[in-house]
Amino acid sequence: MSLFVLGCTPKVRVLRGPDSKTPPPGKETPAVKDKREEKPVETDKVDVNNIALLLPFELDKANPHAPSAADIKRSALALDFYQGFKVGLDVLADEGANFKLNVLDTRDDASQNARIAKLEEVQRAALVVGPIYPKEIQVFGFNASLGEALQISPLAASMPSEFNLPNLVTITAPITTHVRALAMDIAKQYQTGDVVIIYDTQDAASRQFLSPLKAEIQRLKKDIKVVEVQDEERLESTVLLGGRNLVVLATTNRYQISPVLANLRKLHDELSYQIQLYGHPNWVKLDFDDSHGLGAFNTRITTSYYVDKLDNVVRRFDQRYYEQFGVTPTEFAYKGYDAAYFFGGLLAKYGTEYKKHILKEKYVGLHNAFEFEYNPAWGYVNQAISILQYRNGNFQPLD
């Protein structure tokens, strides 16, 4: 309980290296403002060491004297991200950097984000991390005048075009980036005599994923044979015995996945068809076992999140995190660390000019790499995607 209060209550944290004396080089719809009326923050008023971290702790709903289990659960995501972020800045402070971190509670509330956007500590920040939910990102972005400061979207996988904020940095790759990465792998695997079979279960995940995937595959390699099927009968009449069958199944509904996998196992085990299976990125969150046959199909998915627990850097982070907070890190703690270390490192190295270097600097973090592309309409989008293959009971990176 005390950790919850200590982790969330302070508004300001000052992190200094041991020898450092000087910094190194309510649910309302946002109104679209006339950009000509906005006054950008003056550069000489921006504190180059000032970082604003905007997270939905929702402390307004918690008992400040004795937080309940429900209060802690409600704030868990924000608290985990904050703690990972703090460790990242602490590591930079150990290296001689110096930051002032203002932690603000967005309350998962649109009107609160509109108010926060006008605060002096936000206007003076050289870097703004958050908010994290799409509705908050949109409201904050429309109401904030950040000048040259970047607004980091650390968790949302929404399409950046939904926000049209030119200073937005999207860390979690949107679905279109996954589609391109998977299409490239399929095109690379495809050989003459093979067939790409797109199995459409006609649910929302399939509709979002399969149409752009088909278009991207045929853009990359026009002679690829692509066939769409919607049931077992059509699948069995489409598979080829003489070549490989590259089957794409994009549903995330386990009740739709199971019968398709059973049909593929029959084709593979009893009739000796060669099956290479591709799934949806969210399959990494589902529970599969040997009976599903994913290993026999060399099943592949794309991902923007993978933590190698045996990596030395990860192990050092895990140890430091546990020693400081008494719990093991979660997905959000890893993501918080990477956001802090990469963007804090840019800020420490380049000062207010850090924005000019985001496309040049490459970063391999605890959970993913950062490789950004820029679009003048919707800002910077991370393009780093990994391919995982199912083996030994779980999805692992390709060698």
mmCIF file of C-alpha atoms in Angstrom:
data_model
loop_
_atom_site.group_PDB
_atom_site.id
_atom_site.type_symbol
_atom_site.label_atom_id
_atom_site.label_comp_id
_atom_site.label_asym_id
_atom_site.label_seq_id
_atom_site.Cartn_x
_atom_site.Cartn_y
_atom_site.Cartn_z
ATOM 1 C CA MET A 1 0.000 0.000 0.000
ATOM 2 C CA SER A 2 2.787 2.408 0.912
ATOM 3 C CA LEU A 3 4.466 1.720 -2.436
ATOM 4 C CA PHE A 4 1.249 2.705 -4.202
ATOM 5 C CA VAL A 5 1.080 6.027 -2.366
ATOM 6 C CA LEU A 6 4.767 6.803 -2.705
ATOM 7 C CA GLY A 7 4.815 5.860 -6.376
ATOM 8 C CA CYS A 8 1.845 7.965 -7.370
ATOM 9 C CA THR A 9 1.552 10.974 -5.099
ATOM 10 C CA PRO A 10 4.650 13.093 -5.923
ATOM 11 C CA LYS A 11 4.308 15.525 -8.774
ATOM 12 C CA VAL A 12 8.024 16.163 -9.187
ATOM 13 C CA ARG A 13 11.058 13.882 -9.199
ATOM 14 C CA VAL A 14 14.593 15.212 -9.596
ATOM 15 C CA LEU A 15 17.073 12.613 -10.789
ATOM 16 C CA ARG A 16 20.761 13.465 -10.664
ATOM 17 C CA GLY A 17 23.914 11.546 -11.377
ATOM 18 C CA PRO A 18 26.314 11.277 -8.435
ATOM 19 C CA ASP A 19 28.878 13.595 -10.002
ATOM 20 C CA SER A 20 26.589 15.672 -12.146
ATOM 21 C CA LYS A 21 26.600 19.425 -11.615
ATOM 22 C CA THR A 22 25.425 20.596 -15.021
ATOM 23 C CA PRO A 23 23.220 18.856 -17.528
ATOM 24 C CA PRO A 24 24.809 17.155 -20.534
ATOM 25 C CA PRO A 25 24.740 18.718 -23.968
ATOM 26 C CA GLY A 26 -15.337 14.169 -18.804
ATOM 27 C CA LYS A 27 -15.582 12.689 -22.128
ATOM 28 C CA GLU A 28 -15.848 15.693 -24.331
ATOM 29 C CA THR A 29 -15.098 15.922 -28.020
ATOM 30 C CA PRO A 30 -12.150 18.202 -28.723
ATOM 31 C CA ALA A 31 -12.804 21.227 -30.853
ATOM 32 C CA VAL A 32 -10.518 21.683 -33.846
ATOM 33 C CA LYS A 33 -8.663 24.905 -33.276
ATOM 34 C CA ASP A 34 -7.413 27.345 -35.846
ATOM 35 C CA LYS A 35 -3.672 26.687 -35.940
ATOM 36 C CA ARG A 36 -3.031 30.347 -36.766
ATOM 37 C CA GLU A 37 -4.325 31.297 -33.326
ATOM 38 C CA GLU A 38 -1.953 28.969 -31.485
ATOM 39 C CA LYS A 39 1.132 30.521 -29.972
ATOM 40 C CA PRO A 40 4.038 28.094 -29.845
ATOM 41 C CA VAL A 41 6.020 27.835 -26.666
ATOM 42 C CA GLU A 42 9.032 30.132 -26.794
ATOM 43 C CA THR A 43 12.273 28.159 -26.909
ATOM 44 C CA ASP A 44 13.917 30.194 -24.170
ATOM 45 C CA LYS A 45 11.027 29.298 -21.820
ATOM 46 C CA VAL A 46 11.390 25.548 -22.320
ATOM 47 C CA ASP A 47 13.371 23.737 -19.606
ATOM 48 C CA VAL A 48 15.603 21.314 -21.510
ATOM 49 C CA ASN A 49 15.688 18.927 -18.520
ATOM 50 C CA ASN A 50 11.939 19.002 -17.905
ATOM 51 C CA ILE A 51 9.911 15.874 -18.786
ATOM 52 C CA ALA A 52 6.142 15.622 -18.308
ATOM 53 C CA LEU A 53 4.787 12.106 -17.771
ATOM 54 C CA LEU A 54 1.000 11.834 -18.187
ATOM 55 C CA LEU A 55 -0.545 8.596 -16.920
ATOM 56 C CA PRO A 56 -4.040 7.465 -15.809
ATOM 57 C CA PHE A 57 -3.444 6.730 -12.119
ATOM 58 C CA GLU A 58 -7.073 7.731 -11.393
ATOM 59 C CA LEU A 59 -6.135 8.826 -7.885
ATOM 60 C CA ASP A 60 -9.321 10.884 -7.671
ATOM 61 C CA LYS A 61 -11.187 7.575 -7.255
ATOM 62 C CA ALA A 62 -8.820 6.134 -4.640
ATOM 63 C CA ASN A 63 -8.839 6.367 -0.848
ATOM 64 C CA PRO A 64 -5.678 8.407 -0.116
ATOM 65 C CA HIS A 65 -5.413 7.078 3.450
ATOM 66 C CA ALA A 66 -5.922 3.369 2.779
ATOM 67 C CA PRO A 67 -5.939 2.432 -0.919
ATOM 68 C CA SER A 68 -7.945 -0.699 -1.600
ATOM 69 C CA ALA A 69 -7.059 -3.615 -3.860
ATOM 70 C CA ALA A 70 -9.466 -2.151 -6.424
ATOM 71 C CA ASP A 71 -7.656 1.204 -6.254
ATOM 72 C CA ILE A 72 -4.295 -0.439 -6.862
ATOM 73 C CA LYS A 73 -5.644 -2.591 -9.693
ATOM 74 C CA ARG A 74 -7.130 0.490 -11.350
ATOM 75 C CA SER A 75 -3.764 2.237 -11.258
ATOM 76 C CA ALA A 76 -1.588 -0.825 -11.951
ATOM 77 C CA LEU A 77 -0.823 -0.076 -15.598
ATOM 78 C CA ALA A 78 0.146 3.531 -14.884
ATOM 79 C CA LEU A 79 2.166 2.593 -11.814
ATOM 80 C CA ASP A 80 4.102 -0.137 -13.637
ATOM 81 C CA PHE A 81 4.897 2.168 -16.539
ATOM 82 C CA TYR A 82 5.951 4.967 -14.187
ATOM 83 C CA GLN A 83 8.254 2.685 -12.206
ATOM 84 C CA GLY A 84 9.919 1.367 -15.368
ATOM 85 C CA PHE A 85 10.224 4.922 -16.672
ATOM 86 C CA LYS A 86 11.829 6.051 -13.427
ATOM 87 C CA VAL A 87 14.399 3.238 -13.592
ATOM 88 C CA GLY A 88 15.279 4.336 -17.136
ATOM 89 C CA LEU A 89 15.885 7.914 -16.008
ATOM 90 C CA ASP A 90 17.830 6.671 -12.981
ATOM 91 C CA VAL A 91 20.174 4.729 -15.283
ATOM 92 C CA LEU A 92 20.726 7.885 -17.360
ATOM 93 C CA ALA A 93 21.299 9.835 -14.138
ATOM 94 C CA ASP A 94 23.972 7.292 -13.168
ATOM 95 C CA GLU A 95 25.614 8.159 -16.494
ATOM 96 C CA GLY A 96 25.622 11.878 -15.634
ATOM 97 C CA ALA A 97 22.287 13.137 -16.986
ATOM 98 C CA ASN A 98 19.956 15.386 -15.010
ATOM 99 C CA PHE A 99 16.155 15.519 -15.330
ATOM 100 C CA LYS A 100 13.121 16.948 -13.595
ATOM 101 C CA LEU A 101 10.151 14.609 -14.008
ATOM 102 C CA ASN A 102 6.638 15.979 -13.525
ATOM 103 C CA VAL A 103 4.158 13.132 -13.066
ATOM 104 C CA LEU A 104 0.542 14.110 -13.774
ATOM 105 C CA ASP A 105 -2.618 12.019 -13.346
ATOM 106 C CA THR A 106 -4.772 12.124 -16.487
ATOM 107 C CA ARG A 107 -7.546 10.166 -14.680
ATOM 108 C CA ASP A 108 -8.558 8.510 -17.976
ATOM 109 C CA ASP A 109 -10.755 11.577 -18.466
ATOM 110 C CA ALA A 110 -10.973 13.827 -21.535
ATOM 111 C CA SER A 111 -11.678 17.070 -19.646
ATOM 112 C CA GLN A 112 -8.759 16.413 -17.287
ATOM 113 C CA ASN A 113 -6.448 16.021 -20.293
ATOM 114 C CA ALA A 114 -7.696 19.296 -21.769
ATOM 115 C CA ARG A 115 -6.863 21.005 -18.462
ATOM 116 C CA ILE A 116 -3.439 19.354 -18.130
ATOM 117 C CA ALA A 117 -2.533 20.467 -21.651
ATOM 118 C CA LYS A 118 -2.575 24.098 -20.453
ATOM 119 C CA LEU A 119 -0.423 23.630 -17.348
ATOM 120 C CA GLU A 120 2.875 25.470 -17.183
ATOM 121 C CA GLU A 121 4.859 22.318 -16.365
ATOM 122 C CA VAL A 122 3.552 20.805 -19.608
ATOM 123 C CA GLN A 123 4.063 23.939 -21.688
ATOM 124 C CA ARG A 124 7.638 24.238 -20.431
ATOM 125 C CA ALA A 125 8.479 20.573 -20.937
ATOM 126 C CA ALA A 126 11.043 19.602 -23.557
ATOM 127 C CA LEU A 127 9.462 16.137 -23.759
ATOM 128 C CA VAL A 128 5.912 14.943 -23.028
ATOM 129 C CA VAL A 129 5.305 11.214 -22.531
ATOM 130 C CA GLY A 130 1.621 10.271 -22.653
ATOM 131 C CA PRO A 131 -1.276 10.229 -22.440
ATOM 132 C CA ILE A 132 -1.702 6.567 -23.276
ATOM 133 C CA TYR A 133 -5.348 6.014 -24.298
ATOM 134 C CA PRO A 134 -6.554 7.116 -27.752
ATOM 135 C CA LYS A 135 -9.280 9.466 -26.507
ATOM 136 C CA GLU A 136 -6.764 11.124 -24.153
ATOM 137 C CA ILE A 137 -4.141 11.449 -26.880
ATOM 138 C CA GLN A 138 -6.611 13.199 -29.160
ATOM 139 C CA VAL A 139 -7.956 15.649 -26.560
ATOM 140 C CA PHE A 140 -4.527 16.485 -25.167
ATOM 141 C CA GLY A 141 -3.019 16.922 -28.620
ATOM 142 C CA PHE A 142 -5.715 19.347 -29.756
ATOM 143 C CA ASN A 143 -5.416 21.449 -26.601
ATOM 144 C CA ALA A 144 -1.638 21.499 -26.108
ATOM 145 C CA SER A 145 0.756 23.970 -27.706
ATOM 146 C CA LEU A 146 4.042 22.149 -27.307
ATOM 147 C CA GLY A 147 6.160 24.042 -29.822
ATOM 148 C CA GLU A 148 9.129 21.842 -30.725
ATOM 149 C CA ALA A 149 8.522 19.335 -27.925
ATOM 150 C CA LEU A 150 7.427 15.849 -28.916
ATOM 151 C CA GLN A 151 4.375 14.053 -27.548
ATOM 152 C CA ILE A 152 5.196 10.364 -27.035
ATOM 153 C CA SER A 153 2.396 7.798 -27.386
ATOM 154 C CA PRO A 154 4.006 4.870 -25.560
ATOM 155 C CA LEU A 155 1.313 2.187 -25.583
ATOM 156 C CA ALA A 156 -1.558 2.861 -28.003
ATOM 157 C CA ALA A 157 -1.473 0.827 -31.224
ATOM 158 C CA SER A 158 -4.011 3.105 -32.910
ATOM 159 C CA MET A 159 -3.448 4.360 -36.419
ATOM 160 C CA PRO A 160 -1.566 7.692 -36.101
ATOM 161 C CA SER A 161 -3.756 9.062 -38.891
ATOM 162 C CA GLU A 162 -6.634 9.035 -36.376
ATOM 163 C CA PHE A 163 -4.990 11.906 -34.518
ATOM 164 C CA ASN A 164 -3.185 13.933 -37.215
ATOM 165 C CA LEU A 165 -0.703 15.378 -34.723
ATOM 166 C CA PRO A 166 2.605 16.160 -36.483
ATOM 167 C CA ASN A 167 4.615 16.106 -33.235
ATOM 168 C CA LEU A 168 3.217 12.735 -32.089
ATOM 169 C CA VAL A 169 5.609 9.794 -31.687
ATOM 170 C CA THR A 170 3.911 6.386 -31.891
ATOM 171 C CA ILE A 171 6.073 3.733 -30.246
ATOM 172 C CA THR A 172 3.751 0.722 -30.624
ATOM 173 C CA ALA A 173 3.579 -0.136 -34.310
ATOM 174 C CA PRO A 174 0.031 0.021 -35.749
ATOM 175 C CA ILE A 175 -1.556 -2.941 -37.518
ATOM 176 C CA THR A 176 -0.533 -1.667 -40.958
ATOM 177 C CA THR A 177 3.131 -2.050 -39.981
ATOM 178 C CA HIS A 178 2.470 -5.647 -38.915
ATOM 179 C CA VAL A 179 0.750 -6.278 -42.242
ATOM 180 C CA ARG A 180 3.766 -5.038 -44.218
ATOM 181 C CA ALA A 181 6.190 -7.119 -42.164
ATOM 182 C CA LEU A 182 4.123 -10.289 -42.556
ATOM 183 C CA ALA A 183 3.640 -9.707 -46.282
ATOM 184 C CA MET A 184 7.411 -9.368 -46.692
ATOM 185 C CA ASP A 185 8.002 -12.669 -44.895
ATOM 186 C CA ILE A 186 5.359 -14.460 -46.988
ATOM 187 C CA ALA A 187 6.804 -13.053 -50.220
ATOM 188 C CA LYS A 188 10.258 -14.188 -49.113
ATOM 189 C CA GLN A 189 9.034 -17.715 -48.291
ATOM 190 C CA TYR A 190 6.951 -18.126 -51.447
ATOM 191 C CA GLN A 191 8.320 -20.228 -54.299
ATOM 192 C CA THR A 192 6.876 -21.222 -57.668
ATOM 193 C CA GLY A 193 4.360 -24.009 -57.102
ATOM 194 C CA ASP A 194 3.245 -22.712 -53.694
ATOM 195 C CA VAL A 195 -0.084 -21.087 -52.886
ATOM 196 C CA VAL A 196 -1.020 -18.429 -50.321
ATOM 197 C CA ILE A 197 -4.378 -19.302 -48.767
ATOM 198 C CA ILE A 198 -6.136 -16.502 -46.892
ATOM 199 C CA TYR A 199 -8.672 -18.046 -44.521
ATOM 200 C CA ASP A 200 -11.303 -15.400 -43.761
ATOM 201 C CA THR A 201 -13.517 -16.163 -40.761
ATOM 202 C CA GLN A 202 -15.254 -12.837 -41.404
ATOM 203 C CA ASP A 203 -14.789 -11.415 -37.916
ATOM 204 C CA ALA A 204 -13.487 -7.930 -37.103
ATOM 205 C CA ALA A 205 -9.834 -8.981 -36.672
ATOM 206 C CA SER A 206 -9.869 -10.795 -40.024
ATOM 207 C CA ARG A 207 -11.462 -7.879 -41.867
ATOM 208 C CA GLN A 208 -8.910 -5.445 -40.467
ATOM 209 C CA PHE A 209 -5.924 -7.668 -41.261
ATOM 210 C CA LEU A 210 -6.570 -9.743 -44.379
ATOM 211 C CA SER A 211 -7.596 -7.250 -47.073
ATOM 212 C CA PRO A 212 -4.531 -5.014 -46.671
ATOM 213 C CA LEU A 213 -2.334 -8.115 -46.340
ATOM 214 C CA LYS A 214 -3.531 -9.498 -49.680
ATOM 215 C CA ALA A 215 -2.949 -6.145 -51.378
ATOM 216 C CA GLU A 216 0.547 -5.829 -49.875
ATOM 217 C CA ILE A 217 1.548 -9.378 -50.863
ATOM 218 C CA GLN A 218 0.533 -8.801 -54.459
ATOM 219 C CA ARG A 219 2.267 -5.424 -54.481
ATOM 220 C CA LEU A 220 5.523 -7.051 -53.375
ATOM 221 C CA LYS A 221 5.307 -10.024 -55.741
ATOM 222 C CA LYS A 222 2.681 -9.877 -58.472
ATOM 223 C CA ASP A 223 3.045 -13.509 -59.575
ATOM 224 C CA ILE A 224 2.140 -14.901 -56.146
ATOM 225 C CA LYS A 225 -0.915 -17.151 -56.272
ATOM 226 C CA VAL A 226 -3.358 -15.933 -53.600
ATOM 227 C CA VAL A 227 -6.670 -17.670 -52.908
ATOM 228 C CA GLU A 228 -9.294 -16.648 -50.343
ATOM 229 C CA VAL A 229 -11.377 -19.296 -48.531
ATOM 230 C CA GLN A 230 -14.089 -19.059 -45.893
ATOM 231 C CA ASP A 231 -14.809 -22.651 -44.904
ATOM 232 C CA GLU A 232 -13.244 -26.104 -44.629
ATOM 233 C CA GLU A 233 -14.707 -27.352 -47.908
ATOM 234 C CA ARG A 234 -13.142 -24.527 -49.876
ATOM 235 C CA LEU A 235 -9.846 -24.988 -48.001
ATOM 236 C CA GLU A 236 -9.661 -28.691 -48.876
ATOM 237 C CA SER A 237 -10.342 -27.973 -52.552
ATOM 238 C CA THR A 238 -7.634 -25.284 -52.647
ATOM 239 C CA VAL A 239 -4.621 -26.880 -50.957
ATOM 240 C CA LEU A 240 -1.857 -28.176 -53.215
ATOM 241 C CA LEU A 241 -0.123 -31.506 -52.716
ATOM 242 C CA GLY A 242 2.871 -30.644 -54.882
ATOM 243 C CA GLY A 243 3.867 -27.350 -53.207
ATOM 244 C CA ARG A 244 3.656 -25.550 -49.885
ATOM 245 C CA ASN A 245 0.404 -24.086 -48.624
ATOM 246 C CA LEU A 246 1.064 -20.764 -46.888
ATOM 247 C CA VAL A 247 -2.117 -20.383 -44.835
ATOM 248 C CA VAL A 248 -2.990 -17.076 -43.171
ATOM 249 C CA LEU A 249 -5.530 -17.171 -40.330
ATOM 250 C CA ALA A 250 -6.167 -13.783 -38.741
ATOM 251 C CA THR A 251 -8.997 -14.373 -36.296
ATOM 252 C CA THR A 252 -8.232 -14.000 -32.581
ATOM 253 C CA ASN A 253 -11.343 -15.919 -31.500
ATOM 254 C CA ARG A 254 -10.157 -19.228 -30.035
ATOM 255 C CA TYR A 255 -13.507 -20.858 -30.884
ATOM 256 C CA GLN A 256 -12.922 -20.053 -34.548
ATOM 257 C CA ILE A 257 -9.224 -20.922 -34.453
ATOM 258 C CA SER A 258 -9.648 -24.452 -33.020
ATOM 259 C CA PRO A 259 -11.718 -26.037 -35.838
ATOM 260 C CA VAL A 260 -9.479 -24.516 -38.518
ATOM 261 C CA LEU A 261 -6.385 -25.903 -36.793
ATOM 262 C CA ALA A 262 -8.054 -29.317 -36.515
ATOM 263 C CA ASN A 263 -8.733 -29.283 -40.261
ATOM 264 C CA LEU A 264 -5.142 -28.262 -41.012
ATOM 265 C CA ARG A 265 -3.811 -31.059 -38.786
ATOM 266 C CA LYS A 266 -5.859 -33.588 -40.761
ATOM 267 C CA LEU A 267 -4.486 -32.249 -44.050
ATOM 268 C CA HIS A 268 -0.935 -32.283 -42.696
ATOM 269 C CA ASP A 269 -0.873 -35.492 -40.638
ATOM 270 C CA GLU A 270 -3.173 -37.774 -42.621
ATOM 271 C CA LEU A 271 -2.858 -36.489 -46.177
ATOM 272 C CA SER A 272 0.765 -35.190 -46.117
ATOM 273 C CA TYR A 273 0.051 -31.631 -47.267
ATOM 274 C CA GLN A 274 2.816 -29.125 -46.514
ATOM 275 C CA ILE A 275 1.354 -26.384 -44.292
ATOM 276 C CA GLN A 276 3.090 -23.144 -43.303
ATOM 277 C CA LEU A 277 0.746 -21.220 -40.979
ATOM 278 C CA TYR A 278 0.670 -17.467 -40.294
ATOM 279 C CA GLY A 279 -1.402 -15.982 -37.482
ATOM 280 C CA HIS A 280 -2.485 -12.676 -35.969
ATOM 281 C CA PRO A 281 -0.057 -10.691 -33.741
ATOM 282 C CA ASN A 282 -2.392 -11.182 -30.765
ATOM 283 C CA TRP A 283 -1.900 -14.948 -30.902
ATOM 284 C CA VAL A 284 1.055 -14.383 -28.615
ATOM 285 C CA LYS A 285 -1.496 -13.681 -25.850
ATOM 286 C CA LEU A 286 -3.460 -16.889 -26.406
ATOM 287 C CA ASP A 287 -2.823 -20.233 -24.739
ATOM 288 C CA PHE A 288 -1.765 -22.924 -27.192
ATOM 289 C CA ASP A 289 -0.432 -26.397 -26.500
ATOM 290 C CA ASP A 290 1.014 -29.270 -28.525
ATOM 291 C CA SER A 291 -2.444 -30.531 -29.431
ATOM 292 C CA HIS A 292 -3.045 -27.462 -31.586
ATOM 293 C CA GLY A 293 -0.195 -28.395 -33.929
ATOM 294 C CA LEU A 294 1.386 -24.946 -34.223
ATOM 295 C CA GLY A 295 4.866 -26.411 -34.024
ATOM 296 C CA ALA A 296 4.253 -28.804 -36.924
ATOM 297 C CA PHE A 297 3.039 -25.880 -39.051
ATOM 298 C CA ASN A 298 6.101 -23.712 -38.203
ATOM 299 C CA THR A 299 3.535 -21.067 -37.254
ATOM 300 C CA ARG A 300 4.717 -17.467 -37.528
ATOM 301 C CA ILE A 301 3.334 -14.188 -36.231
ATOM 302 C CA THR A 302 4.568 -10.608 -36.096
ATOM 303 C CA THR A 303 5.141 -8.744 -32.849
ATOM 304 C CA SER A 304 6.276 -5.395 -31.489
ATOM 305 C CA TYR A 305 6.903 -6.846 -28.025
ATOM 306 C CA TYR A 306 9.251 -9.600 -26.930
ATOM 307 C CA VAL A 307 11.420 -9.793 -23.810
ATOM 308 C CA ASP A 308 14.304 -12.260 -23.670
ATOM 309 C CA LYS A 309 14.543 -13.106 -19.976
ATOM 310 C CA LEU A 310 18.017 -14.610 -20.470
ATOM 311 C CA ASP A 311 19.491 -11.422 -21.943
ATOM 312 C CA ASN A 312 22.006 -9.798 -19.586
ATOM 313 C CA VAL A 313 20.566 -6.298 -19.977
ATOM 314 C CA VAL A 314 17.081 -7.593 -19.203
ATOM 315 C CA ARG A 315 18.349 -9.484 -16.174
ATOM 316 C CA ARG A 316 20.078 -6.388 -14.802
ATOM 317 C CA PHE A 317 16.887 -4.395 -15.233
ATOM 318 C CA ASP A 318 14.819 -7.124 -13.574
ATOM 319 C CA GLN A 319 17.165 -7.168 -10.592
ATOM 320 C CA ARG A 320 17.237 -3.385 -10.192
ATOM 321 C CA TYR A 321 13.468 -3.141 -10.565
ATOM 322 C CA TYR A 322 12.842 -5.828 -7.956
ATOM 323 C CA GLU A 323 15.320 -4.318 -5.511
ATOM 324 C CA GLN A 324 13.667 -0.913 -5.825
ATOM 325 C CA PHE A 325 9.985 -1.877 -5.894
ATOM 326 C CA GLY A 326 9.792 -5.393 -4.450
ATOM 327 C CA VAL A 327 7.876 -6.824 -7.420
ATOM 328 C CA THR A 328 8.820 -8.285 -10.785
ATOM 329 C CA PRO A 329 8.436 -6.015 -13.824
ATOM 330 C CA THR A 330 5.476 -6.285 -16.166
ATOM 331 C CA GLU A 331 5.125 -5.569 -19.875
ATOM 332 C CA PHE A 332 4.373 -1.934 -19.054
ATOM 333 C CA ALA A 333 7.473 -1.592 -16.876
ATOM 334 C CA TYR A 334 9.691 -2.738 -19.761
ATOM 335 C CA LYS A 335 7.972 -0.313 -22.106
ATOM 336 C CA GLY A 336 8.353 2.510 -19.590
ATOM 337 C CA TYR A 337 12.064 1.842 -19.262
ATOM 338 C CA ASP A 338 12.664 1.823 -23.017
ATOM 339 C CA ALA A 339 10.719 5.068 -23.503
ATOM 340 C CA ALA A 340 12.692 6.779 -20.754
ATOM 341 C CA TYR A 341 16.115 5.521 -21.776
ATOM 342 C CA PHE A 342 15.740 6.247 -25.495
ATOM 343 C CA PHE A 343 14.032 9.632 -25.406
ATOM 344 C CA GLY A 344 15.724 10.749 -22.204
ATOM 345 C CA GLY A 345 19.029 9.785 -23.790
ATOM 346 C CA LEU A 346 18.252 11.884 -26.863
ATOM 347 C CA LEU A 347 17.307 14.821 -24.656
ATOM 348 C CA ALA A 348 20.483 14.511 -22.584
ATOM 349 C CA LYS A 349 22.668 14.202 -25.684
ATOM 350 C CA TYR A 350 21.146 16.818 -27.982
ATOM 351 C CA GLY A 351 19.111 19.146 -25.747
ATOM 352 C CA THR A 352 16.262 20.971 -27.493
ATOM 353 C CA GLU A 353 17.656 19.742 -30.837
ATOM 354 C CA TYR A 354 16.787 16.114 -29.988
ATOM 355 C CA LYS A 355 13.841 16.108 -32.388
ATOM 356 C CA LYS A 356 16.219 16.335 -35.357
ATOM 357 C CA HIS A 357 17.931 13.079 -34.399
ATOM 358 C CA ILE A 358 15.005 10.755 -33.768
ATOM 359 C CA LEU A 359 15.133 9.354 -37.319
ATOM 360 C CA LYS A 360 18.890 8.807 -37.209
ATOM 361 C CA GLU A 361 19.257 7.095 -33.843
ATOM 362 C CA LYS A 362 18.592 3.350 -33.727
ATOM 363 C CA TYR A 363 17.749 1.644 -30.452
ATOM 364 C CA VAL A 364 17.417 -1.987 -29.398
ATOM 365 C CA GLY A 365 15.558 -2.005 -26.113
ATOM 366 C CA LEU A 366 14.295 -4.487 -23.558
ATOM 367 C CA HIS A 367 11.036 -5.148 -25.387
ATOM 368 C CA ASN A 368 11.537 -3.906 -28.952
ATOM 369 C CA ALA A 369 13.683 -1.831 -31.271
ATOM 370 C CA PHE A 370 12.914 1.775 -32.263
ATOM 371 C CA GLU A 371 13.170 2.645 -35.961
ATOM 372 C CA PHE A 372 11.033 5.658 -36.780
ATOM 373 C CA GLU A 373 9.622 6.995 -40.018
ATOM 374 C CA TYR A 374 8.155 10.493 -40.289
ATOM 375 C CA ASN A 375 4.944 11.681 -41.886
ATOM 376 C CA PRO A 376 4.213 15.449 -41.841
ATOM 377 C CA ALA A 377 0.543 14.819 -41.071
ATOM 378 C CA TRP A 378 0.750 12.335 -38.193
ATOM 379 C CA GLY A 379 4.317 12.421 -36.927
ATOM 380 C CA TYR A 380 6.791 9.652 -36.141
ATOM 381 C CA VAL A 381 5.822 5.963 -36.264
ATOM 382 C CA ASN A 382 7.937 3.044 -35.090
ATOM 383 C CA GLN A 383 8.497 0.522 -37.893
ATOM 384 C CA ALA A 384 10.369 -2.121 -35.885
ATOM 385 C CA ILE A 385 8.617 -5.500 -36.097
ATOM 386 C CA SER A 386 9.938 -8.948 -35.218
ATOM 387 C CA ILE A 387 8.852 -12.335 -36.548
ATOM 388 C CA LEU A 388 8.149 -15.026 -33.953
ATOM 389 C CA GLN A 389 7.886 -18.739 -34.713
ATOM 390 C CA TYR A 390 6.159 -21.302 -32.512
ATOM 391 C CA ARG A 391 8.496 -23.944 -31.130
ATOM 392 C CA ASN A 392 9.022 -25.734 -27.818
ATOM 393 C CA GLY A 393 5.650 -24.622 -26.545
ATOM 394 C CA ASN A 394 5.770 -20.873 -27.201
ATOM 395 C CA PHE A 395 6.484 -18.173 -29.772
ATOM 396 C CA GLN A 396 10.186 -17.332 -30.071
ATOM 397 C CA PRO A 397 12.166 -14.979 -32.338
ATOM 398 C CA LEU A 398 13.482 -16.430 -35.573
ATOM 399 C CA ASP A 399 17.213 -17.173 -35.421
#
